PDB file of N, CA and C in Angstrom:
ATOM      1  N   MET A 926       0.839  -1.188   0.000  1.00  0.00           N
ATOM      2  CA  MET A 926       0.000   0.000   0.000  1.00  0.00           C
ATOM      3  C   MET A 926       0.875   1.239   0.000  1.00  0.00           C
ATOM      4  N   ILE A 927       0.483   2.210  -0.756  1.00  0.00           N
ATOM      5  CA  ILE A 927       1.148   3.512  -0.780  1.00  0.00           C
ATOM      6  C   ILE A 927       0.120   4.537  -0.330  1.00  0.00           C
ATOM      7  N   LYS A 928       0.497   5.361   0.611  1.00  0.00           N
ATOM      8  CA  LYS A 928      -0.396   6.377   1.172  1.00  0.00           C
ATOM      9  C   LYS A 928      -0.099   7.730   0.530  1.00  0.00           C
ATOM     10  N   VAL A 929      -1.095   8.621   0.559  1.00  0.00           N
ATOM     11  CA  VAL A 929      -0.958   9.970   0.005  1.00  0.00           C
ATOM     12  C   VAL A 929      -1.412  10.961   1.070  1.00  0.00           C
ATOM     13  N   SER A 930      -0.538  11.892   1.433  1.00  0.00           N
ATOM     14  CA  SER A 930      -0.906  12.893   2.432  1.00  0.00           C
ATOM     15  C   SER A 930      -1.913  13.877   1.846  1.00  0.00           C
ATOM     16  N   GLU A 931      -2.535  14.642   2.703  1.00  0.00           N
ATOM     17  CA  GLU A 931      -3.530  15.623   2.270  1.00  0.00           C
ATOM     18  C   GLU A 931      -2.920  16.673   1.339  1.00  0.00           C
ATOM     19  N   THR A 932      -1.721  17.174   1.689  1.00  0.00           N
ATOM     20  CA  THR A 932      -1.090  18.198   0.842  1.00  0.00           C
ATOM     21  C   THR A 932      -0.674  17.617  -0.509  1.00  0.00           C
ATOM     22  N   ALA A 933      -0.203  16.361  -0.516  1.00  0.00           N
ATOM     23  CA  ALA A 933       0.165  15.714  -1.782  1.00  0.00           C
ATOM     24  C   ALA A 933      -1.081  15.489  -2.633  1.00  0.00           C
ATOM     25  N   LYS A 934      -2.176  15.102  -2.007  1.00  0.00           N
ATOM     26  CA  LYS A 934      -3.429  14.898  -2.736  1.00  0.00           C
ATOM     27  C   LYS A 934      -3.844  16.174  -3.455  1.00  0.00           C
ATOM     28  N   ASP A 935      -3.844  17.278  -2.739  1.00  0.00           N
ATOM     29  CA  ASP A 935      -4.254  18.546  -3.340  1.00  0.00           C
ATOM     30  C   ASP A 935      -3.379  18.903  -4.538  1.00  0.00           C
ATOM     31  N   LYS A 936      -2.061  18.719  -4.404  1.00  0.00           N
ATOM     32  CA  LYS A 936      -1.136  19.060  -5.491  1.00  0.00           C
ATOM     33  C   LYS A 936      -1.294  18.096  -6.669  1.00  0.00           C
ATOM     34  N   VAL A 937      -1.457  16.812  -6.383  1.00  0.00           N
ATOM     35  CA  VAL A 937      -1.630  15.819  -7.445  1.00  0.00           C
ATOM     36  C   VAL A 937      -2.880  16.131  -8.264  1.00  0.00           C
ATOM     37  N   ILE A 938      -3.982  16.398  -7.586  1.00  0.00           N
ATOM     38  CA  ILE A 938      -5.235  16.684  -8.297  1.00  0.00           C
ATOM     39  C   ILE A 938      -5.094  17.946  -9.146  1.00  0.00           C
ATOM     40  N   SER A 939      -4.430  18.954  -8.601  1.00  0.00           N
ATOM     41  CA  SER A 939      -4.199  20.188  -9.345  1.00  0.00           C
ATOM     42  C   SER A 939      -3.356  19.931 -10.593  1.00  0.00           C
ATOM     43  N   LEU A 940      -2.264  19.187 -10.446  1.00  0.00           N
ATOM     44  CA  LEU A 940      -1.382  18.899 -11.581  1.00  0.00           C
ATOM     45  C   LEU A 940      -2.065  18.004 -12.616  1.00  0.00           C
ATOM     46  N   MET A 941      -2.862  17.052 -12.146  1.00  0.00           N
ATOM     47  CA  MET A 941      -3.580  16.191 -13.086  1.00  0.00           C
ATOM     48  C   MET A 941      -4.541  17.018 -13.936  1.00  0.00           C
ATOM     49  N   THR A 942      -5.269  17.911 -13.298  1.00  0.00           N
ATOM     50  CA  THR A 942      -6.219  18.756 -14.012  1.00  0.00           C
ATOM     51  C   THR A 942      -5.505  19.625 -15.036  1.00  0.00           C
ATOM     52  N   GLU A 943      -4.369  20.231 -14.636  1.00  0.00           N
ATOM     53  CA  GLU A 943      -3.581  21.062 -15.558  1.00  0.00           C
ATOM     54  C   GLU A 943      -3.085  20.252 -16.746  1.00  0.00           C
ATOM     55  N   GLY A 944      -2.767  18.971 -16.516  1.00  0.00           N
ATOM     56  CA  GLY A 944      -2.222  18.116 -17.566  1.00  0.00           C
ATOM     57  C   GLY A 944      -3.267  17.397 -18.396  1.00  0.00           C
ATOM     58  N   GLY A 945      -4.548  17.690 -18.156  1.00  0.00           N
ATOM     59  CA  GLY A 945      -5.600  17.058 -18.942  1.00  0.00           C
ATOM     60  C   GLY A 945      -6.023  15.689 -18.440  1.00  0.00           C
ATOM     61  N   PHE A 946      -5.687  15.370 -17.195  1.00  0.00           N
ATOM     62  CA  PHE A 946      -6.078  14.100 -16.599  1.00  0.00           C
ATOM     63  C   PHE A 946      -7.235  14.331 -15.639  1.00  0.00           C
ATOM     64  N   ASP A 947      -7.985  13.271 -15.374  1.00  0.00           N
ATOM     65  CA  ASP A 947      -9.115  13.324 -14.453  1.00  0.00           C
ATOM     66  C   ASP A 947      -8.775  12.481 -13.228  1.00  0.00           C
ATOM     67  N   ALA A 948      -8.658  13.112 -12.074  1.00  0.00           N
ATOM     68  CA  ALA A 948      -8.250  12.413 -10.854  1.00  0.00           C
ATOM     69  C   ALA A 948      -9.243  11.334 -10.435  1.00  0.00           C
ATOM     70  N   SER A 949     -10.477  11.425 -10.892  1.00  0.00           N
ATOM     71  CA  SER A 949     -11.468  10.415 -10.502  1.00  0.00           C
ATOM     72  C   SER A 949     -11.368   9.145 -11.348  1.00  0.00           C
ATOM     73  N   SER A 950     -10.717   9.212 -12.510  1.00  0.00           N
ATOM     74  CA  SER A 950     -10.636   8.031 -13.364  1.00  0.00           C
ATOM     75  C   SER A 950      -9.221   7.680 -13.806  1.00  0.00           C
ATOM     76  N   ASP A 951      -8.285   8.634 -13.760  1.00  0.00           N
ATOM     77  CA  ASP A 951      -6.901   8.384 -14.171  1.00  0.00           C
ATOM     78  C   ASP A 951      -6.036   8.088 -12.950  1.00  0.00           C
ATOM     79  N   TYR A 952      -4.774   7.795 -13.190  1.00  0.00           N
ATOM     80  CA  TYR A 952      -3.888   7.297 -12.138  1.00  0.00           C
ATOM     81  C   TYR A 952      -2.626   8.156 -11.983  1.00  0.00           C
ATOM     82  N   VAL A 953      -2.052   8.037 -10.807  1.00  0.00           N
ATOM     83  CA  VAL A 953      -0.696   8.497 -10.565  1.00  0.00           C
ATOM     84  C   VAL A 953       0.173   7.249 -10.621  1.00  0.00           C
ATOM     85  N   ARG A 954       1.151   7.243 -11.515  1.00  0.00           N
ATOM     86  CA  ARG A 954       2.052   6.096 -11.625  1.00  0.00           C
ATOM     87  C   ARG A 954       3.302   6.386 -10.799  1.00  0.00           C
ATOM     88  N   VAL A 955       3.576   5.507  -9.843  1.00  0.00           N
ATOM     89  CA  VAL A 955       4.743   5.640  -8.978  1.00  0.00           C
ATOM     90  C   VAL A 955       5.660   4.470  -9.273  1.00  0.00           C
ATOM     91  N   GLY A 956       6.957   4.750  -9.401  1.00  0.00           N
ATOM     92  CA  GLY A 956       7.894   3.687  -9.714  1.00  0.00           C
ATOM     93  C   GLY A 956       9.290   3.962  -9.196  1.00  0.00           C
ATOM     94  N   VAL A 957      10.142   2.982  -9.406  1.00  0.00           N
ATOM     95  CA  VAL A 957      11.545   3.057  -9.000  1.00  0.00           C
ATOM     96  C   VAL A 957      12.387   2.649 -10.200  1.00  0.00           C
ATOM     97  N   LYS A 958      13.490   3.368 -10.422  1.00  0.00           N
ATOM     98  CA  LYS A 958      14.412   2.981 -11.495  1.00  0.00           C
ATOM     99  C   LYS A 958      15.843   3.094 -10.976  1.00  0.00           C
ATOM    100  N   SER A 959      16.752   2.449 -11.654  1.00  0.00           N
ATOM    101  CA  SER A 959      18.168   2.546 -11.291  1.00  0.00           C
ATOM    102  C   SER A 959      18.657   3.938 -11.607  1.00  0.00           C
ATOM    103  N   GLY A 960      19.485   4.481 -10.711  1.00  0.00           N
ATOM    104  CA  GLY A 960      20.055   5.802 -10.940  1.00  0.00           C
ATOM    105  C   GLY A 960      19.970   6.657  -9.701  1.00  0.00           C
ATOM    106  N   GLY A 961      20.397   7.882  -9.837  1.00  0.00           N
ATOM    107  CA  GLY A 961      20.409   8.785  -8.696  1.00  0.00           C
ATOM    108  C   GLY A 961      21.673   8.597  -7.879  1.00  0.00           C
ATOM    109  N   CYS A 962      21.918   9.505  -6.979  1.00  0.00           N
ATOM    110  CA  CYS A 962      23.169   9.466  -6.225  1.00  0.00           C
ATOM    111  C   CYS A 962      23.191   8.382  -5.154  1.00  0.00           C
ATOM    112  N   SER A 963      22.058   7.764  -4.849  1.00  0.00           N
ATOM    113  CA  SER A 963      22.040   6.691  -3.854  1.00  0.00           C
ATOM    114  C   SER A 963      21.768   5.319  -4.466  1.00  0.00           C
ATOM    115  N   GLY A 964      21.616   5.232  -5.779  1.00  0.00           N
ATOM    116  CA  GLY A 964      21.458   3.950  -6.450  1.00  0.00           C
ATOM    117  C   GLY A 964      20.106   3.713  -7.086  1.00  0.00           C
ATOM    118  N   LEU A 965      19.034   4.146  -6.435  1.00  0.00           N
ATOM    119  CA  LEU A 965      17.684   4.005  -6.973  1.00  0.00           C
ATOM    120  C   LEU A 965      16.996   5.356  -6.902  1.00  0.00           C
ATOM    121  N   SER A 966      16.163   5.657  -7.882  1.00  0.00           N
ATOM    122  CA  SER A 966      15.458   6.937  -7.843  1.00  0.00           C
ATOM    123  C   SER A 966      13.965   6.711  -8.079  1.00  0.00           C
ATOM    124  N   TYR A 967      13.189   7.640  -7.575  1.00  0.00           N
ATOM    125  CA  TYR A 967      11.731   7.567  -7.684  1.00  0.00           C
ATOM    126  C   TYR A 967      11.265   8.147  -9.010  1.00  0.00           C
ATOM    127  N   GLU A 968      10.162   7.594  -9.521  1.00  0.00           N
ATOM    128  CA  GLU A 968       9.498   8.120 -10.710  1.00  0.00           C
ATOM    129  C   GLU A 968       8.050   8.436 -10.336  1.00  0.00           C
ATOM    130  N   LEU A 969       7.550   9.518 -10.876  1.00  0.00           N
ATOM    131  CA  LEU A 969       6.179   9.928 -10.614  1.00  0.00           C
ATOM    132  C   LEU A 969       5.626  10.481 -11.914  1.00  0.00           C
ATOM    133  N   ASP A 970       4.487   9.947 -12.366  1.00  0.00           N
ATOM    134  CA  ASP A 970       3.897  10.377 -13.629  1.00  0.00           C
ATOM    135  C   ASP A 970       2.390  10.130 -13.567  1.00  0.00           C
ATOM    136  N   PHE A 971       1.675  10.523 -14.593  1.00  0.00           N
ATOM    137  CA  PHE A 971       0.244  10.269 -14.696  1.00  0.00           C
ATOM    138  C   PHE A 971       0.005   9.270 -15.809  1.00  0.00           C
ATOM    139  N   ASP A 972      -1.056   8.497 -15.678  1.00  0.00           N
ATOM    140  CA  ASP A 972      -1.366   7.467 -16.665  1.00  0.00           C
ATOM    141  C   ASP A 972      -2.878   7.305 -16.740  1.00  0.00           C
ATOM    142  N   LYS A 973      -3.377   6.988 -17.910  1.00  0.00           N
ATOM    143  CA  LYS A 973      -4.816   6.794 -18.093  1.00  0.00           C
ATOM    144  C   LYS A 973      -5.227   5.341 -17.900  1.00  0.00           C
ATOM    145  N   GLU A 974      -4.270   4.413 -17.983  1.00  0.00           N
ATOM    146  CA  GLU A 974      -4.589   2.993 -17.883  1.00  0.00           C
ATOM    147  C   GLU A 974      -3.604   2.263 -16.993  1.00  0.00           C
ATOM    148  N   ALA A 975      -4.111   1.283 -16.271  1.00  0.00           N
ATOM    149  CA  ALA A 975      -3.253   0.389 -15.490  1.00  0.00           C
ATOM    150  C   ALA A 975      -2.907  -0.812 -16.352  1.00  0.00           C
ATOM    151  N   GLY A 976      -1.658  -1.239 -16.285  1.00  0.00           N
ATOM    152  CA  GLY A 976      -1.233  -2.419 -17.021  1.00  0.00           C
ATOM    153  C   GLY A 976      -1.670  -3.686 -16.309  1.00  0.00           C
ATOM    154  N   GLU A 977      -1.601  -4.793 -17.023  1.00  0.00           N
ATOM    155  CA  GLU A 977      -2.025  -6.076 -16.473  1.00  0.00           C
ATOM    156  C   GLU A 977      -1.233  -6.472 -15.231  1.00  0.00           C
ATOM    157  N   SER A 978       0.047  -6.122 -15.187  1.00  0.00           N
ATOM    158  CA  SER A 978       0.878  -6.517 -14.043  1.00  0.00           C
ATOM    159  C   SER A 978       1.017  -5.413 -12.987  1.00  0.00           C
ATOM    160  N   ASP A 979       0.284  -4.302 -13.141  1.00  0.00           N
ATOM    161  CA  ASP A 979       0.347  -3.216 -12.164  1.00  0.00           C
ATOM    162  C   ASP A 979      -0.489  -3.527 -10.929  1.00  0.00           C
ATOM    163  N   LYS A 980      -0.017  -3.040  -9.801  1.00  0.00           N
ATOM    164  CA  LYS A 980      -0.813  -3.066  -8.574  1.00  0.00           C
ATOM    165  C   LYS A 980      -1.554  -1.729  -8.514  1.00  0.00           C
ATOM    166  N   VAL A 981      -2.813  -1.764  -8.120  1.00  0.00           N
ATOM    167  CA  VAL A 981      -3.656  -0.573  -8.090  1.00  0.00           C
ATOM    168  C   VAL A 981      -4.100  -0.307  -6.658  1.00  0.00           C
ATOM    169  N   PHE A 982      -3.963   0.938  -6.218  1.00  0.00           N
ATOM    170  CA  PHE A 982      -4.372   1.361  -4.884  1.00  0.00           C
ATOM    171  C   PHE A 982      -5.156   2.651  -4.998  1.00  0.00           C
ATOM    172  N   GLU A 983      -5.909   2.937  -3.969  1.00  0.00           N
ATOM    173  CA  GLU A 983      -6.532   4.253  -3.865  1.00  0.00           C
ATOM    174  C   GLU A 983      -6.386   4.709  -2.427  1.00  0.00           C
ATOM    175  N   ASP A 984      -5.862   5.912  -2.242  1.00  0.00           N
ATOM    176  CA  ASP A 984      -5.746   6.494  -0.912  1.00  0.00           C
ATOM    177  C   ASP A 984      -6.029   7.981  -1.015  1.00  0.00           C
ATOM    178  N   ASN A 985      -6.847   8.476  -0.126  1.00  0.00           N
ATOM    179  CA  ASN A 985      -7.140   9.912  -0.060  1.00  0.00           C
ATOM    180  C   ASN A 985      -7.659  10.445  -1.401  1.00  0.00           C
ATOM    181  N   ASN A 986      -8.488   9.635  -2.060  1.00  0.00           N
ATOM    182  CA  ASN A 986      -9.089   9.975  -3.357  1.00  0.00           C
ATOM    183  C   ASN A 986      -8.083  10.105  -4.495  1.00  0.00           C
ATOM    184  N   VAL A 987      -6.927   9.483  -4.358  1.00  0.00           N
ATOM    185  CA  VAL A 987      -5.916   9.443  -5.425  1.00  0.00           C
ATOM    186  C   VAL A 987      -5.728   7.985  -5.819  1.00  0.00           C
ATOM    187  N   ARG A 988      -5.894   7.720  -7.109  1.00  0.00           N
ATOM    188  CA  ARG A 988      -5.706   6.370  -7.642  1.00  0.00           C
ATOM    189  C   ARG A 988      -4.243   6.204  -8.053  1.00  0.00           C
ATOM    190  N   ILE A 989      -3.610   5.158  -7.531  1.00  0.00           N
ATOM    191  CA  ILE A 989      -2.170   4.953  -7.711  1.00  0.00           C
ATOM    192  C   ILE A 989      -1.942   3.606  -8.384  1.00  0.00           C
ATOM    193  N   ILE A 990      -1.016   3.587  -9.363  1.00  0.00           N
ATOM    194  CA  ILE A 990      -0.577   2.323  -9.948  1.00  0.00           C
ATOM    195  C   ILE A 990       0.931   2.206  -9.798  1.00  0.00           C
ATOM    196  N   VAL A 991       1.357   0.972  -9.535  1.00  0.00           N
ATOM    197  CA  VAL A 991       2.778   0.681  -9.332  1.00  0.00           C
ATOM    198  C   VAL A 991       3.078  -0.642 -10.017  1.00  0.00           C
ATOM    199  N   ASP A 992       4.159  -0.701 -10.786  1.00  0.00           N
ATOM    200  CA  ASP A 992       4.539  -1.983 -11.371  1.00  0.00           C
ATOM    201  C   ASP A 992       5.026  -2.910 -10.258  1.00  0.00           C
ATOM    202  N   LYS A 993       4.918  -4.215 -10.481  1.00  0.00           N
ATOM    203  CA  LYS A 993       5.212  -5.190  -9.421  1.00  0.00           C
ATOM    204  C   LYS A 993       6.629  -5.073  -8.879  1.00  0.00           C
ATOM    205  N   LYS A 994       7.598  -4.819  -9.741  1.00  0.00           N
ATOM    206  CA  LYS A 994       8.989  -4.723  -9.291  1.00  0.00           C
ATOM    207  C   LYS A 994       9.173  -3.511  -8.368  1.00  0.00           C
ATOM    208  N   SER A 995       8.640  -2.374  -8.769  1.00  0.00           N
ATOM    209  CA  SER A 995       8.762  -1.165  -7.947  1.00  0.00           C
ATOM    210  C   SER A 995       8.021  -1.309  -6.629  1.00  0.00           C
ATOM    211  N   PHE A 996       6.913  -2.036  -6.651  1.00  0.00           N
ATOM    212  CA  PHE A 996       6.111  -2.188  -5.439  1.00  0.00           C
ATOM    213  C   PHE A 996       6.930  -2.767  -4.293  1.00  0.00           C
ATOM    214  N   LEU A 997       7.827  -3.690  -4.597  1.00  0.00           N
ATOM    215  CA  LEU A 997       8.663  -4.297  -3.558  1.00  0.00           C
ATOM    216  C   LEU A 997       9.492  -3.259  -2.812  1.00  0.00           C
ATOM    217  N   TYR A 998       9.908  -2.214  -3.505  1.00  0.00           N
ATOM    218  CA  TYR A 998      10.699  -1.147  -2.899  1.00  0.00           C
ATOM    219  C   TYR A 998       9.842  -0.087  -2.199  1.00  0.00           C
ATOM    220  N   LEU A 999       8.555  -0.029  -2.541  1.00  0.00           N
ATOM    221  CA  LEU A 999       7.713   1.086  -2.114  1.00  0.00           C
ATOM    222  C   LEU A 999       6.641   0.740  -1.082  1.00  0.00           C
ATOM    223  N   VAL A1000       6.570  -0.513  -0.646  1.00  0.00           N
ATOM    224  CA  VAL A1000       5.547  -0.915   0.323  1.00  0.00           C
ATOM    225  C   VAL A1000       5.633  -0.022   1.563  1.00  0.00           C
ATOM    226  N   GLY A1001       4.515   0.571   1.937  1.00  0.00           N
ATOM    227  CA  GLY A1001       4.467   1.403   3.136  1.00  0.00           C
ATOM    228  C   GLY A1001       4.884   2.844   2.940  1.00  0.00           C
ATOM    229  N   THR A1002       5.213   3.231   1.720  1.00  0.00           N
ATOM    230  CA  THR A1002       5.660   4.594   1.433  1.00  0.00           C
ATOM    231  C   THR A1002       4.502   5.583   1.539  1.00  0.00           C
ATOM    232  N   VAL A1003       4.800   6.782   2.036  1.00  0.00           N
ATOM    233  CA  VAL A1003       3.826   7.869   2.072  1.00  0.00           C
ATOM    234  C   VAL A1003       4.325   8.964   1.131  1.00  0.00           C
ATOM    235  N   LEU A1004       3.482   9.330   0.163  1.00  0.00           N
ATOM    236  CA  LEU A1004       3.799  10.425  -0.750  1.00  0.00           C
ATOM    237  C   LEU A1004       3.327  11.715  -0.104  1.00  0.00           C
ATOM    238  N   GLU A1005       4.258  12.648   0.080  1.00  0.00           N
ATOM    239  CA  GLU A1005       3.934  13.933   0.685  1.00  0.00           C
ATOM    240  C   GLU A1005       4.357  15.044  -0.255  1.00  0.00           C
ATOM    241  N   TYR A1006       3.879  16.248   0.025  1.00  0.00           N
ATOM    242  CA  TYR A1006       4.253  17.398  -0.781  1.00  0.00           C
ATOM    243  C   TYR A1006       4.661  18.530   0.140  1.00  0.00           C
ATOM    244  N   SER A1007       5.824  19.104  -0.144  1.00  0.00           N
ATOM    245  CA  SER A1007       6.337  20.216   0.649  1.00  0.00           C
ATOM    246  C   SER A1007       6.492  21.415  -0.271  1.00  0.00           C
ATOM    247  N   GLY A1008       5.630  22.407  -0.116  1.00  0.00           N
ATOM    248  CA  GLY A1008       5.676  23.598  -0.960  1.00  0.00           C
ATOM    249  C   GLY A1008       6.345  24.754  -0.248  1.00  0.00           C
ATOM    250  N   GLY A1009       6.183  25.939  -0.773  1.00  0.00           N
ATOM    251  CA  GLY A1009       6.763  27.130  -0.158  1.00  0.00           C
ATOM    252  C   GLY A1009       8.161  27.417  -0.650  1.00  0.00           C
ATOM    253  N   LEU A1010       8.787  28.408  -0.060  1.00  0.00           N
ATOM    254  CA  LEU A1010      10.112  28.846  -0.507  1.00  0.00           C
ATOM    255  C   LEU A1010      11.186  27.783  -0.333  1.00  0.00           C
ATOM    256  N   ASN A1011      11.141  27.041   0.756  1.00  0.00           N
ATOM    257  CA  ASN A1011      12.152  26.010   1.003  1.00  0.00           C
ATOM    258  C   ASN A1011      11.637  24.608   0.711  1.00  0.00           C
ATOM    259  N   GLY A1012      10.474  24.518   0.079  1.00  0.00           N
ATOM    260  CA  GLY A1012       9.867  23.224  -0.194  1.00  0.00           C
ATOM    261  C   GLY A1012      10.630  22.429  -1.232  1.00  0.00           C
ATOM    262  N   LYS A1013      10.517  21.104  -1.141  1.00  0.00           N
ATOM    263  CA  LYS A1013      11.211  20.210  -2.051  1.00  0.00           C
ATOM    264  C   LYS A1013      10.301  19.685  -3.152  1.00  0.00           C
ATOM    265  N   GLY A1014       9.001  19.968  -3.078  1.00  0.00           N
ATOM    266  CA  GLY A1014       8.061  19.360  -4.007  1.00  0.00           C
ATOM    267  C   GLY A1014       7.575  18.044  -3.427  1.00  0.00           C
ATOM    268  N   PHE A1015       7.420  17.025  -4.268  1.00  0.00           N
ATOM    269  CA  PHE A1015       6.960  15.730  -3.773  1.00  0.00           C
ATOM    270  C   PHE A1015       8.087  15.027  -3.029  1.00  0.00           C
ATOM    271  N   VAL A1016       7.729  14.429  -1.903  1.00  0.00           N
ATOM    272  CA  VAL A1016       8.686  13.737  -1.044  1.00  0.00           C
ATOM    273  C   VAL A1016       8.151  12.337  -0.787  1.00  0.00           C
ATOM    274  N   PHE A1017       9.015  11.338  -0.941  1.00  0.00           N
ATOM    275  CA  PHE A1017       8.656   9.955  -0.670  1.00  0.00           C
ATOM    276  C   PHE A1017       9.198   9.583   0.702  1.00  0.00           C
ATOM    277  N   ASN A1018       8.316   9.348   1.665  1.00  0.00           N
ATOM    278  CA  ASN A1018       8.739   8.855   2.974  1.00  0.00           C
ATOM    279  C   ASN A1018       8.649   7.340   2.933  1.00  0.00           C
ATOM    280  N   ASN A1019       9.801   6.732   2.623  1.00  0.00           N
ATOM    281  CA  ASN A1019       9.877   5.304   2.352  1.00  0.00           C
ATOM    282  C   ASN A1019      10.517   4.589   3.539  1.00  0.00           C
ATOM    283  N   PRO A1020       9.754   3.753   4.273  1.00  0.00           N
ATOM    284  CA  PRO A1020      10.309   3.049   5.427  1.00  0.00           C
ATOM    285  C   PRO A1020      11.326   1.973   5.044  1.00  0.00           C
ATOM    286  N   ASN A1021      11.398   1.606   3.772  1.00  0.00           N
ATOM    287  CA  ASN A1021      12.325   0.579   3.309  1.00  0.00           C
ATOM    288  C   ASN A1021      13.706   1.139   2.974  1.00  0.00           C
ATOM    289  N   ALA A1022      13.802   2.454   2.802  1.00  0.00           N
ATOM    290  CA  ALA A1022      15.071   3.079   2.416  1.00  0.00           C
ATOM    291  C   ALA A1022      16.017   3.112   3.609  1.00  0.00           C
ATOM    292  N   GLN A1023      17.204   2.576   3.425  1.00  0.00           N
ATOM    293  CA  GLN A1023      18.205   2.612   4.479  1.00  0.00           C
ATOM    294  C   GLN A1023      19.051   3.879   4.399  1.00  0.00           C
ATOM    295  N   ARG A1024      19.123   4.429   3.196  1.00  0.00           N
ATOM    296  CA  ARG A1024      19.904   5.646   2.997  1.00  0.00           C
ATOM    297  C   ARG A1024      19.245   6.449   1.897  1.00  0.00           C
ATOM    298  N   THR A1025      19.150   7.762   2.083  1.00  0.00           N
ATOM    299  CA  THR A1025      18.613   8.640   1.053  1.00  0.00           C
ATOM    300  C   THR A1025      19.620   9.742   0.779  1.00  0.00           C
ATOM    301  N   CYS A1026      19.521  10.338  -0.395  1.00  0.00           N
ATOM    302  CA  CYS A1026      20.415  11.447  -0.713  1.00  0.00           C
ATOM    303  C   CYS A1026      19.823  12.735  -0.154  1.00  0.00           C
ATOM    304  N   GLY A1027      20.578  13.798  -0.186  1.00  0.00           N
ATOM    305  CA  GLY A1027      20.146  15.073   0.355  1.00  0.00           C
ATOM    306  C   GLY A1027      18.929  15.648  -0.339  1.00  0.00           C
ATOM    307  N   CYS A1028      18.760  15.385  -1.619  1.00  0.00           N
ATOM    308  CA  CYS A1028      17.625  15.940  -2.346  1.00  0.00           C
ATOM    309  C   CYS A1028      16.360  15.120  -2.125  1.00  0.00           C
ATOM    310  N   GLY A1029      16.485  13.915  -1.611  1.00  0.00           N
ATOM    311  CA  GLY A1029      15.326  13.069  -1.343  1.00  0.00           C
ATOM    312  C   GLY A1029      14.773  12.370  -2.562  1.00  0.00           C
ATOM    313  N   GLU A1030      15.454  12.467  -3.705  1.00  0.00           N
ATOM    314  CA  GLU A1030      14.951  11.871  -4.935  1.00  0.00           C
ATOM    315  C   GLU A1030      15.532  10.486  -5.205  1.00  0.00           C
ATOM    316  N   SER A1031      16.506  10.068  -4.408  1.00  0.00           N
ATOM    317  CA  SER A1031      17.042   8.723  -4.594  1.00  0.00           C
ATOM    318  C   SER A1031      17.296   8.079  -3.231  1.00  0.00           C
ATOM    319  N   PHE A1032      17.443   6.740  -3.268  1.00  0.00           N
ATOM    320  CA  PHE A1032      17.601   5.993  -2.035  1.00  0.00           C
ATOM    321  C   PHE A1032      18.330   4.688  -2.318  1.00  0.00           C
ATOM    322  N   SER A1033      18.708   4.006  -1.242  1.00  0.00           N
ATOM    323  CA  SER A1033      19.271   2.655  -1.378  1.00  0.00           C
ATOM    324  C   SER A1033      18.693   1.793  -0.278  1.00  0.00           C
ATOM    325  N   LEU A1034      18.761   0.479  -0.510  1.00  0.00           N
ATOM    326  CA  LEU A1034      18.228  -0.471   0.456  1.00  0.00           C
ATOM    327  C   LEU A1034      19.340  -1.161   1.188  1.00  0.00           C
TER     328      LEU A1034
END
C-alpha cells in the first residue's frame, strides 16, 4: 500500500487537471528505477490505464498504480508534498530506504 498525504493529494489533483487528466478516473504512476546518487530513484507520472501486471491502490481519493517490481521497494511509502520557498516538491517517505540522498529523490536499500 502507498499512502498519500492531504497536501500531496491537493497538489496531485491540481497537476492532473492542468495536464488534462481526471483524478477520478486516471492514475498516478509511482515507480523506481536505477540511478540517482544513492542507487535508486523515484518516478512519478500520470497514466490513463493500469497495465495487467500493475498493482492498483486508492488512498485519499488518489488512484495509484505501481509496477510489481517497484512495489517491492515502495511498500508502506507515504507520498507527501512540501511547498513554499524552502519546499522540495513531492517527497517519498519510504520506510524501506536505508539511505537517502540530500535531495530526497534517490535511495538505497
